[in-house]
XYZ file of C-alpha atoms in Angstrom:
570
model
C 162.963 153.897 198.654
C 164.374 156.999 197.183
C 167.284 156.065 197.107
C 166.798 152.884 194.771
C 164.318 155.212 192.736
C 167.442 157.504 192.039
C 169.357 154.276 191.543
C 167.079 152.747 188.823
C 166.845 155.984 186.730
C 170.990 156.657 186.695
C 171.162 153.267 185.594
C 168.795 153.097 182.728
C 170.401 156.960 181.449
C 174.031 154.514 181.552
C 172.324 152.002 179.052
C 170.672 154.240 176.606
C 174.076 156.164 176.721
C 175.897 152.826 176.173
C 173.449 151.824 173.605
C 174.118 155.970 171.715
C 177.949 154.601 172.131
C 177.497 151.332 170.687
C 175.347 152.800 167.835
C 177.926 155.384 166.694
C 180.598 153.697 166.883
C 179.920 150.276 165.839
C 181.649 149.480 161.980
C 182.582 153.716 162.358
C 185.314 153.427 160.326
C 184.012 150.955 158.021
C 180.543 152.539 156.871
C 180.071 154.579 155.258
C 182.246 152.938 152.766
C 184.138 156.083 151.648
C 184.730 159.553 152.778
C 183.389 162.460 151.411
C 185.040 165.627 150.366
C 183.373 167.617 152.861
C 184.193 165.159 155.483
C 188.141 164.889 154.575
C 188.635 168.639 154.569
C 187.909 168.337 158.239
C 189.796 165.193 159.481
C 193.064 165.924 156.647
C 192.890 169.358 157.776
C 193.139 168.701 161.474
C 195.383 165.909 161.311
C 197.296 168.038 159.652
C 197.493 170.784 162.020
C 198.022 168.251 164.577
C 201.194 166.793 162.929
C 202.280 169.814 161.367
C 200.559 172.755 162.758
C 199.471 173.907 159.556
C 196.455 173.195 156.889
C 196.617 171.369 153.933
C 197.982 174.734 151.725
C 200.464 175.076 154.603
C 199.015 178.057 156.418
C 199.762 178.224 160.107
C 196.469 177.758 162.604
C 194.244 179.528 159.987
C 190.774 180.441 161.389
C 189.193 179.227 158.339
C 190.394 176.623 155.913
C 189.354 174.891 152.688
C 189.648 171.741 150.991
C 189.076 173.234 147.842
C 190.287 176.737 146.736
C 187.100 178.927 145.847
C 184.687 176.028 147.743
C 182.880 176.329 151.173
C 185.423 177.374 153.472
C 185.739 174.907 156.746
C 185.030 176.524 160.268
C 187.753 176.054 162.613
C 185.546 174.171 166.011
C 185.546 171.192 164.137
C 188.960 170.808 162.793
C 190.566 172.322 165.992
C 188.112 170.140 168.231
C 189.473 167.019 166.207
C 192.767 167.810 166.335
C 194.184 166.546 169.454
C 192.824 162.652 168.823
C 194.902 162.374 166.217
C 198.089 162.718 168.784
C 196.935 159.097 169.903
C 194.951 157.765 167.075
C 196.816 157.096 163.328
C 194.813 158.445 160.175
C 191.549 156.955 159.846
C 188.107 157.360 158.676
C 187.396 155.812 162.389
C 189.436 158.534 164.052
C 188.296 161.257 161.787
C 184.580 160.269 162.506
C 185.375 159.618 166.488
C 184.964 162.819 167.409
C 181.515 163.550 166.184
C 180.343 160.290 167.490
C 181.494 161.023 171.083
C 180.157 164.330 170.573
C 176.469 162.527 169.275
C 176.894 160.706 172.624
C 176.994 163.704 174.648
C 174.058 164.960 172.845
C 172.058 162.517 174.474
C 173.218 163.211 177.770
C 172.830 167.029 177.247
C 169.196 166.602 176.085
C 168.014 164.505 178.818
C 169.569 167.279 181.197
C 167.992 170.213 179.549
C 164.542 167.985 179.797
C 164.838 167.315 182.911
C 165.505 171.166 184.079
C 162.921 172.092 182.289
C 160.071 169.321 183.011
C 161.715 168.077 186.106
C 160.437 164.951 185.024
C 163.107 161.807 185.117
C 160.694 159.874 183.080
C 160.303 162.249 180.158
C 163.546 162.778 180.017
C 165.312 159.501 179.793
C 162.540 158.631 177.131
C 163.862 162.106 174.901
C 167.254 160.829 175.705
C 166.378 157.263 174.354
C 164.483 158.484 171.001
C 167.444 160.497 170.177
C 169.968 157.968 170.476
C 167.573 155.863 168.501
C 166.807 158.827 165.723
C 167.491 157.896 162.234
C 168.914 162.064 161.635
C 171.135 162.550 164.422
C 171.938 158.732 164.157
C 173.111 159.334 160.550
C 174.856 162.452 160.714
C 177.013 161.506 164.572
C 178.433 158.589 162.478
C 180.316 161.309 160.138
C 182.780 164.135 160.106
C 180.458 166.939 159.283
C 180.334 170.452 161.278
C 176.513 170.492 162.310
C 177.567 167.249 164.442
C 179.374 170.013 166.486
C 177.226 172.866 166.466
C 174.582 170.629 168.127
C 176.356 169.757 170.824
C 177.441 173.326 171.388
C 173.922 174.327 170.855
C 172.442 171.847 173.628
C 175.564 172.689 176.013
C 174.609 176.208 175.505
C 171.290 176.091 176.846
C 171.930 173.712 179.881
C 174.846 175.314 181.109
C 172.693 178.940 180.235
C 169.629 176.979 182.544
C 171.712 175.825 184.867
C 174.020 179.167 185.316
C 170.824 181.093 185.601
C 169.086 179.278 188.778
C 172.548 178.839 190.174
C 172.887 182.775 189.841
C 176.084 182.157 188.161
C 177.632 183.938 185.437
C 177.193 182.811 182.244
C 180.929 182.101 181.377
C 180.229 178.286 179.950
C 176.685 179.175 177.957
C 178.270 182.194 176.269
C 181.532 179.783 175.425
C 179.571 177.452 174.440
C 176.944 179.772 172.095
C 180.617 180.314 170.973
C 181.800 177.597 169.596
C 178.448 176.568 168.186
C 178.461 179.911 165.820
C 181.651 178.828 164.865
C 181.032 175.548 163.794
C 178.647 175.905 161.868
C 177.069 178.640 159.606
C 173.705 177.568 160.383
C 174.300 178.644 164.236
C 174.332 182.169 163.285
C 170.252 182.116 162.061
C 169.583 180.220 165.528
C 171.976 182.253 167.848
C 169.694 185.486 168.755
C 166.103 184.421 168.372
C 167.222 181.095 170.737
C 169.152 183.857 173.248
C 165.834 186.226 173.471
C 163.870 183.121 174.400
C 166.226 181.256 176.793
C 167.076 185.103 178.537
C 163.409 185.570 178.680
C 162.184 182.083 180.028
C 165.352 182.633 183.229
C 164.553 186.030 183.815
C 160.709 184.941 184.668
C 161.314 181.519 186.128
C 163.934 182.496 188.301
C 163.333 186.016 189.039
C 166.778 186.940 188.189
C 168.281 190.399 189.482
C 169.023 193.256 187.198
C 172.604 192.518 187.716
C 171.751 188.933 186.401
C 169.934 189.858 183.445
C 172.550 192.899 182.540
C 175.002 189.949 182.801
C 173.332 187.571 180.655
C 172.465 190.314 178.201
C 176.126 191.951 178.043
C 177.796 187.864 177.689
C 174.953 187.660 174.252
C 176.214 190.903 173.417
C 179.970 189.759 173.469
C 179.524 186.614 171.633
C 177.272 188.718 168.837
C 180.172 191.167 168.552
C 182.440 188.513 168.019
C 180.521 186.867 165.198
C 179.926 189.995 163.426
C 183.354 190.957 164.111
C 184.491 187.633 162.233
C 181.976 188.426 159.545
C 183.281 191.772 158.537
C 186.650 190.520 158.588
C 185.650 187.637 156.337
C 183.301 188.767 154.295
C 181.712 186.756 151.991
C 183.738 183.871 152.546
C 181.987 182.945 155.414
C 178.539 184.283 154.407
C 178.056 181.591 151.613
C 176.198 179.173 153.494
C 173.585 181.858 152.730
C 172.526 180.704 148.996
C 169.300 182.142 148.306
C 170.068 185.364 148.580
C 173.677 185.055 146.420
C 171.230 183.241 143.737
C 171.847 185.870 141.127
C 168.662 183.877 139.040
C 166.557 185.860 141.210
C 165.922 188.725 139.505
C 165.769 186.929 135.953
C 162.799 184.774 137.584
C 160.665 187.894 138.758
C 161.488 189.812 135.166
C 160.228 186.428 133.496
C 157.018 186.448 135.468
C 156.363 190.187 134.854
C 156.789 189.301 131.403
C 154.261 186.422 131.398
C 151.874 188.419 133.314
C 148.709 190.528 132.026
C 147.890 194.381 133.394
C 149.154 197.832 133.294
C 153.091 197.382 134.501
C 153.033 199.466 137.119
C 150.136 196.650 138.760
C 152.473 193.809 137.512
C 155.599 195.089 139.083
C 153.498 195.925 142.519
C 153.023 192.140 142.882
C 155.674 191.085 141.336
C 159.078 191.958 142.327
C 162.587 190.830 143.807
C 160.892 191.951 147.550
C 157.359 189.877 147.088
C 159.259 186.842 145.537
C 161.993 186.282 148.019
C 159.723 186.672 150.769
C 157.358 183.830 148.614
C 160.972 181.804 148.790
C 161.786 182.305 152.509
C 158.204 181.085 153.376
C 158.714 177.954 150.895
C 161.883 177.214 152.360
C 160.672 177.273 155.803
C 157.647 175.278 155.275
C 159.270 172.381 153.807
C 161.770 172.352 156.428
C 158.780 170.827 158.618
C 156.650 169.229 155.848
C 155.604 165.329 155.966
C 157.401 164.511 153.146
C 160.772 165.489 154.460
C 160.200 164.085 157.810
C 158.329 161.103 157.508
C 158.775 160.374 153.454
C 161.618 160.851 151.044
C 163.866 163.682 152.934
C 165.654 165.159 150.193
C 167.259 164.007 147.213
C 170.958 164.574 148.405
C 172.823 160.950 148.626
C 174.932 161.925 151.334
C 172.470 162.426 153.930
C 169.232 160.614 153.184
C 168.146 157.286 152.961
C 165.793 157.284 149.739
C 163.237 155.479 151.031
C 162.546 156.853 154.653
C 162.272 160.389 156.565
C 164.511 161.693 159.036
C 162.479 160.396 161.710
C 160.090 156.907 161.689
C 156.703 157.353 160.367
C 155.121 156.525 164.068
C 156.683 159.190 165.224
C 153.647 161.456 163.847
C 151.226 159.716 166.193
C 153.510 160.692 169.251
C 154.306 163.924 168.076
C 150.958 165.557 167.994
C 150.120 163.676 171.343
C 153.208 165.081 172.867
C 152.142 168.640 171.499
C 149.203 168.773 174.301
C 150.726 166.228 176.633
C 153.797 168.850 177.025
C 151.792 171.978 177.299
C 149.254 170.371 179.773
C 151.986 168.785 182.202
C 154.149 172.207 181.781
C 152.678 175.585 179.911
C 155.854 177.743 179.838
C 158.544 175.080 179.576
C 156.198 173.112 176.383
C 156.629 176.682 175.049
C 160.575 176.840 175.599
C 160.330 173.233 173.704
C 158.084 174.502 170.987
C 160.456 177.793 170.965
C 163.424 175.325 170.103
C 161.721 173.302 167.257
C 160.649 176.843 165.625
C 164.287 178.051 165.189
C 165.372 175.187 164.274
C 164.069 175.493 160.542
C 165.918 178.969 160.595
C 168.924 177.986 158.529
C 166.696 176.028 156.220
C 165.177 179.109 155.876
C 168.388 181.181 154.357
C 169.506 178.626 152.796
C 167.543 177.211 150.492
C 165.243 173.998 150.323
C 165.004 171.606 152.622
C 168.414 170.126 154.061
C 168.792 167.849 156.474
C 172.209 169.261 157.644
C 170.855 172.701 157.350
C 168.147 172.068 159.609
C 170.110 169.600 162.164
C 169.126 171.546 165.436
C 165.222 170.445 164.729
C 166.706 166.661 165.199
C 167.221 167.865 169.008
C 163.783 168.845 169.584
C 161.593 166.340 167.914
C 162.606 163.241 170.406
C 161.244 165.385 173.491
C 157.574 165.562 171.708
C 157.720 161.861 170.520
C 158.829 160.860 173.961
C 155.811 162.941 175.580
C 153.439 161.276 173.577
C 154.158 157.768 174.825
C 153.871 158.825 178.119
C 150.684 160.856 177.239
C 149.227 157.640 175.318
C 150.189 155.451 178.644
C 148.740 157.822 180.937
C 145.244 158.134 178.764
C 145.282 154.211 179.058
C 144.325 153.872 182.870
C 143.623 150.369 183.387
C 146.640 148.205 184.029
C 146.292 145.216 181.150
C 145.335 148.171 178.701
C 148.752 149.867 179.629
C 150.460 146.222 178.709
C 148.877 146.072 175.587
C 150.066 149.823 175.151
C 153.249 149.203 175.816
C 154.185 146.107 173.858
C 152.182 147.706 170.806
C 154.901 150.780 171.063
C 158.023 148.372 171.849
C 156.835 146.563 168.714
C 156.045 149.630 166.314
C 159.838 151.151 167.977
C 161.355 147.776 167.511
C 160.478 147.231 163.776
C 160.950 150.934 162.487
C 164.368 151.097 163.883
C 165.262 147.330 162.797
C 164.018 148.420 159.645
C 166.031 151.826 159.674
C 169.642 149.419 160.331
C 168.885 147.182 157.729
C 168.340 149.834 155.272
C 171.585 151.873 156.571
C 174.055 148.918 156.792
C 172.865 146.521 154.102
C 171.590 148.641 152.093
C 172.073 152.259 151.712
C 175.658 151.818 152.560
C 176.360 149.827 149.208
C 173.697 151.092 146.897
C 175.265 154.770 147.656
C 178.851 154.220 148.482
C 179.633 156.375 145.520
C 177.993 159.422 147.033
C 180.957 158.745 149.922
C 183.308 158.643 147.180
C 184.031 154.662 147.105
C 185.556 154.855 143.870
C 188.303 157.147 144.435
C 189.472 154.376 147.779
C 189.026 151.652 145.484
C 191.178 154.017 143.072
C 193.706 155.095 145.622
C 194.187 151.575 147.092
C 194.994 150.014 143.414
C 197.638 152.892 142.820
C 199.208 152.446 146.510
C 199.453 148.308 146.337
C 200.673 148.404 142.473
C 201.711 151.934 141.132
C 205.576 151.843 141.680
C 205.406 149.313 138.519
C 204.455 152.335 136.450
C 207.239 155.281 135.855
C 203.792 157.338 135.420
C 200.238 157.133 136.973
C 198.142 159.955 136.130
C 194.490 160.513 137.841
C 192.742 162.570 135.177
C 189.979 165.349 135.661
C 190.906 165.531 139.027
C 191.151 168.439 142.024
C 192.844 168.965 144.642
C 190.251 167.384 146.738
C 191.159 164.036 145.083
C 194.359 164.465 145.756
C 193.604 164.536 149.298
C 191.423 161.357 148.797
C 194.242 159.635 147.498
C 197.356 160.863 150.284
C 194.413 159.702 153.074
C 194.177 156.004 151.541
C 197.735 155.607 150.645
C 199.156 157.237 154.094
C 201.230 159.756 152.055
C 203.085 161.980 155.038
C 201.275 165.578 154.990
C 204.460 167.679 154.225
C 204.578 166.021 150.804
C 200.723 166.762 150.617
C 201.593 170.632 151.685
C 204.838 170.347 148.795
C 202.410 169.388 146.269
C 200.307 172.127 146.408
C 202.730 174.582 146.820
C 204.597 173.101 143.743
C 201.878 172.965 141.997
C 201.365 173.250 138.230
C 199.293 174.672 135.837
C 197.663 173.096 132.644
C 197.428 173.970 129.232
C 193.835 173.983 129.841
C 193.232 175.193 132.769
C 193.250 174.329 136.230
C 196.194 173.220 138.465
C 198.075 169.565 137.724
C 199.869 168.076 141.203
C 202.131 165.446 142.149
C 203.088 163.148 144.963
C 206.123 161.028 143.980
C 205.056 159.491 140.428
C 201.226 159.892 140.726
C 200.183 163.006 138.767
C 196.606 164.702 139.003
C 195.381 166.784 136.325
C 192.085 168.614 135.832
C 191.579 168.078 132.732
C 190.727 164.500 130.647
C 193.301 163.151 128.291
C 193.802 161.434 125.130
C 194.547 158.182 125.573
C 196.252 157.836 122.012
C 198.003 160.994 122.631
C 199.581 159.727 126.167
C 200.255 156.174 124.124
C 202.343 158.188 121.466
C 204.126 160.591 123.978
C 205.313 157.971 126.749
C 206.420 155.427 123.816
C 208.392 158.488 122.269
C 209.803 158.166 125.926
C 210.129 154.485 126.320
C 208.372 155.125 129.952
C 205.372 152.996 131.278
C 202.245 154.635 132.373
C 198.863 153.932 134.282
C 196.064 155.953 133.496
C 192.709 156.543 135.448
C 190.112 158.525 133.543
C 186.459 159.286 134.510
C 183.760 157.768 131.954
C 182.717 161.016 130.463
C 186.330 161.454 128.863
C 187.680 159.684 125.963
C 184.778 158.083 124.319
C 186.607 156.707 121.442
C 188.843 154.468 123.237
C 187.754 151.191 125.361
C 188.951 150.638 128.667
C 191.369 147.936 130.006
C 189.660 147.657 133.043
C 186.898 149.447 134.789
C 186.496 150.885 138.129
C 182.524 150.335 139.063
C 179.610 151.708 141.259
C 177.348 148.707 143.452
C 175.422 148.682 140.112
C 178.261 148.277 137.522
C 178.053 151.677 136.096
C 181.694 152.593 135.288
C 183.026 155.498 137.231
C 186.672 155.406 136.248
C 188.497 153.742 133.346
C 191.953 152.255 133.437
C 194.651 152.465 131.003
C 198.071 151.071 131.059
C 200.725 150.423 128.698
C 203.922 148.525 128.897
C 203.748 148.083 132.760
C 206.547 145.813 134.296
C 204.333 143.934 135.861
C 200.762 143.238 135.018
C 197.719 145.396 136.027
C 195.302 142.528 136.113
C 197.737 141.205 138.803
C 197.524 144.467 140.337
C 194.015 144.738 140.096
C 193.250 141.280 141.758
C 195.916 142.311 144.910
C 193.870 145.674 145.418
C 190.424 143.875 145.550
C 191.918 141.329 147.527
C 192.872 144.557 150.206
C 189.723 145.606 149.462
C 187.549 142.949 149.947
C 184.459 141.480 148.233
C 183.158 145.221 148.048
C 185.351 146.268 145.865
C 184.097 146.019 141.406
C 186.661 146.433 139.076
């Protein structure tokens, strides 16, 4: 009997794993409709370290890398992590993505480990495992290229292998790796690091009476991995402490001198209350606060395309039913592990708090905790029912609420958001690159105006331009007139600044060469369009100009869409 009850639960952990596979990787390459900056400075960047063994600027196994000179600065985990697929896989949004979706897989797993450890309850945690795979957050982010897809899984490695290692009286070598690679995948693992070390160091030292040796151990390992960081951090400086906004806000202090100013009383009582101290503090608080509010859980989320849906929360509305039955259901079935749990959800919010307001990347690591409290209120609500029809009723009342939310959530992702926003993903600049790869030889010239090197990248990932030639063109690089740096891969030029179009039209005649133009809508008022490049609502994002081409661009245009599919509005 035992044996089959083992049996049962191993196979119902294989489904909800196969259904966490099925839902990351199903259309992964596909939708989101574009790539993102952010996203492309990991998967160009490791693909080309995997080809070439260098970055995109052509600097040998950096630590840190950018996309963008003077942007956010990439941490290496990520790119170094993705790397090796790209030995087997070809260029892809699908392979770029792969890795975080394997990795959102494993998440699963690792939570319904760490539950089980902790609870030692199979129930509870295949259900956590289940309402994570199912979560509309970690669902949404595993199914992209992004660093806190990383630091999660580092994160919930770290504390089974640290839970594990500790009743096993085993050194820590795998927790402090993996608290390792977490801090260096993402900024936001440096806020969580030591208040989630204290607490899991605590909770083993009572549960498991470990030895002095142990603890010494354990506390020495946090020590090494804290000298590392900070080691990496003085080296770095400031390029890796950006993440941090708030405090590098330098409209701080103009804020407090404009409410001193607007204040009444002696100054000596206005600048008491009100001061650079009092109003960050105010800030931190704010920041924190939201980080856990209804509205960005259960409502709106946050205005940033990229990682909300408009019209939902990061989690389904039920879930606040479950959530504050799972509260006391967790702390009555198990006082100090509920507390671990609780512990976990509180840190979480940490690098929401440095950062700024709420962010659903930012706070990421809460995503990991919120399933275990939803999943112990369904048990908790089945328990309170004791009668056996009323548990029936129960249950198909929860399948059904489950059932619709999360129907609801895949309409809204695939048929919806995915179109509506496309341009957040950058759709525009595929739709751009494709047109330029099927029909630009016909042109002697194609320039991409108001453009950096970022789009440059865009355009080499479509058209599967070899990454030496991407690494030539920035180290040939040019500068404008104007400003900025103009590059070039074979006859497509990118320049940062907008043209003229009559200007081009009198130069290239003087010439006798042809040219294709791309131009974002905010330059060159004066002067209509040929053809426009369009968002899902027809709001023109680029313009295109041609003149004299040896073949036409309306031909051109209809072979690109046809690549492109129905999607595609020119």
């Amino acid at each position: 009997m035992k044996r089959f009850y083992l049996h049962k639960h191993t196979i119902l952990l294989v489904l909800i794993l196969s259904l966490a596979a099925a839902l990351r990787l199903y259309q992964l390459g596909n939708i989101p409709l574009g790539v993102t900056h952010d996203e492309l400075g990991y998967i160009y960047n490791a693909y080309a370290i995997s080809q070439t063994g260098s970055n995109v600027f052509g600097e040998r196994f950096p630590f840190l890398t950018w996309m963008v000179r003077d942007g956010f600065p990439f941490l290496p985990v990520p790119i170094y992590f993705s790397a090796p697929f790209f030995f087997f896989l070809p260029l892809s949004a699908f392979a770029g993505r792969l890795p975080a979706a394997l990795l959102g897989v494993g998440d699963v797993f690792l939570l319904f480990l760490i539950v089980k450890k902790l609870f030692r309850s199979d129930k509870l945690a295949l259900l956590s495992g289940f309402f994570l795979a199912i979560s509309p957050w970690h669902l949404h982010f595993s199914r992209s290229a992004y660093d806190p897809n990383f630091a999660l899984f580092f994160y919930l490695l770290a504390i089974a292998s640290f839970l594990h290692e500790a009743e096993r009286k085993k050194m820590p070598f795998v927790s402090s790796l993996s608290f390792l690679f977490a801090i260096f995948s993402y900024r936001g693992m440096s806020a969580v690091f030591v208040p989630l070390a204290i607490i899991l160091i605590y909770y083993t030292a009572v549960k498991y009476r470990m030895s002095k040796k142990s603890l010494g151990i354990s506390i020495v390992s946090i020590c090494i991995v804290t000298a590392s960081f900070l080691f990496v951090v003085l080296s770095l400086g400031s390029s890796y402490t950006q993440e941090a906004l708030f405090f590098n806000d330098p409209k701080i202090q103009e804020a407090v001198d404009k409410e001193i100013r607007e204040a009444k009383g002696p100054l000596w009582v206005r600048r008491l209350f009100l001061n650079k101290p009092a109003y960050i503090v105010s800030k931190l608080r704010e920041n924190y606060l939201r980080s856990y509010s209804p509205e960005f859980l259960f409502l709106h989320t946050e205005p940033h395309k990229i990682y909300s849906i408009w019209s939902r929360g990061r989690i389904y509305f039920i879930d606040i039913i479950f959530i504050a039955l799972g509260i006391f259901f967790l702390y009555k079935l198990n006082k100090r592990a509920s507390l671990i749990v609780f512990s976990f959800l509180l840190i979480g919010g940490l690098p929401g708090l440095l950062g700024g307001s709420p962010y659903s990347a930012r706070n990421f690591f809460i995503s990991s905790s919120l399933p275990i409290l939803s999943a112990g209120g369904v048990i908790c609500l089945f328990l309170i029912s004791k009668r056996r029809q009323m548990r029936y009723v129960v249950g198909v009342i929860i399948i059904f609420l489950y059932s619709y939310s999360f129907g609801s959530y895949l309409f809204d992702y695939y048929e919806r958001y995915s179109y509506q926003f496309a341009e957040s993903w950058a759709k525009s600049l595929k739709d751009v690159s494709f047109l330029i790869q099927s029909r630009g030889s016909t042109y002697d010239t194609v320039i991409v105006a108001n453009t950096t090197f970022g789009d440059v990248v865009q355009y080499a990932f479509y058209a599967g331009i070899p990454v030496e030639t991407v690494q030539t063109s920035w180290r040939k690089r040019g500068l404008s007139s104007q400003g900025g740096d103009i590059f070039k891969i074979r006859n497509v030029v990118f320049q940062p600044n907008c043209e003229r179009v009559q200007n081009l039209e009198a130069r290239f005649n003087a010439l006798r060469r042809t040219q294709l133009l791309f131009m974002h809508d905010d330059c060159d008022k004066k002067t209509d369009p040929l053809m426009k490049v369009q968002d899902y609502y027809g709001n023109t994002v680029w313009k295109v100009y041609y003149e004299i081409p040896r073949l036409s661009l309306r031909g051109a245009l209809r072979q690109a869409q046809g690549k492109l599919g129905d999607e595609a509005i020119f």
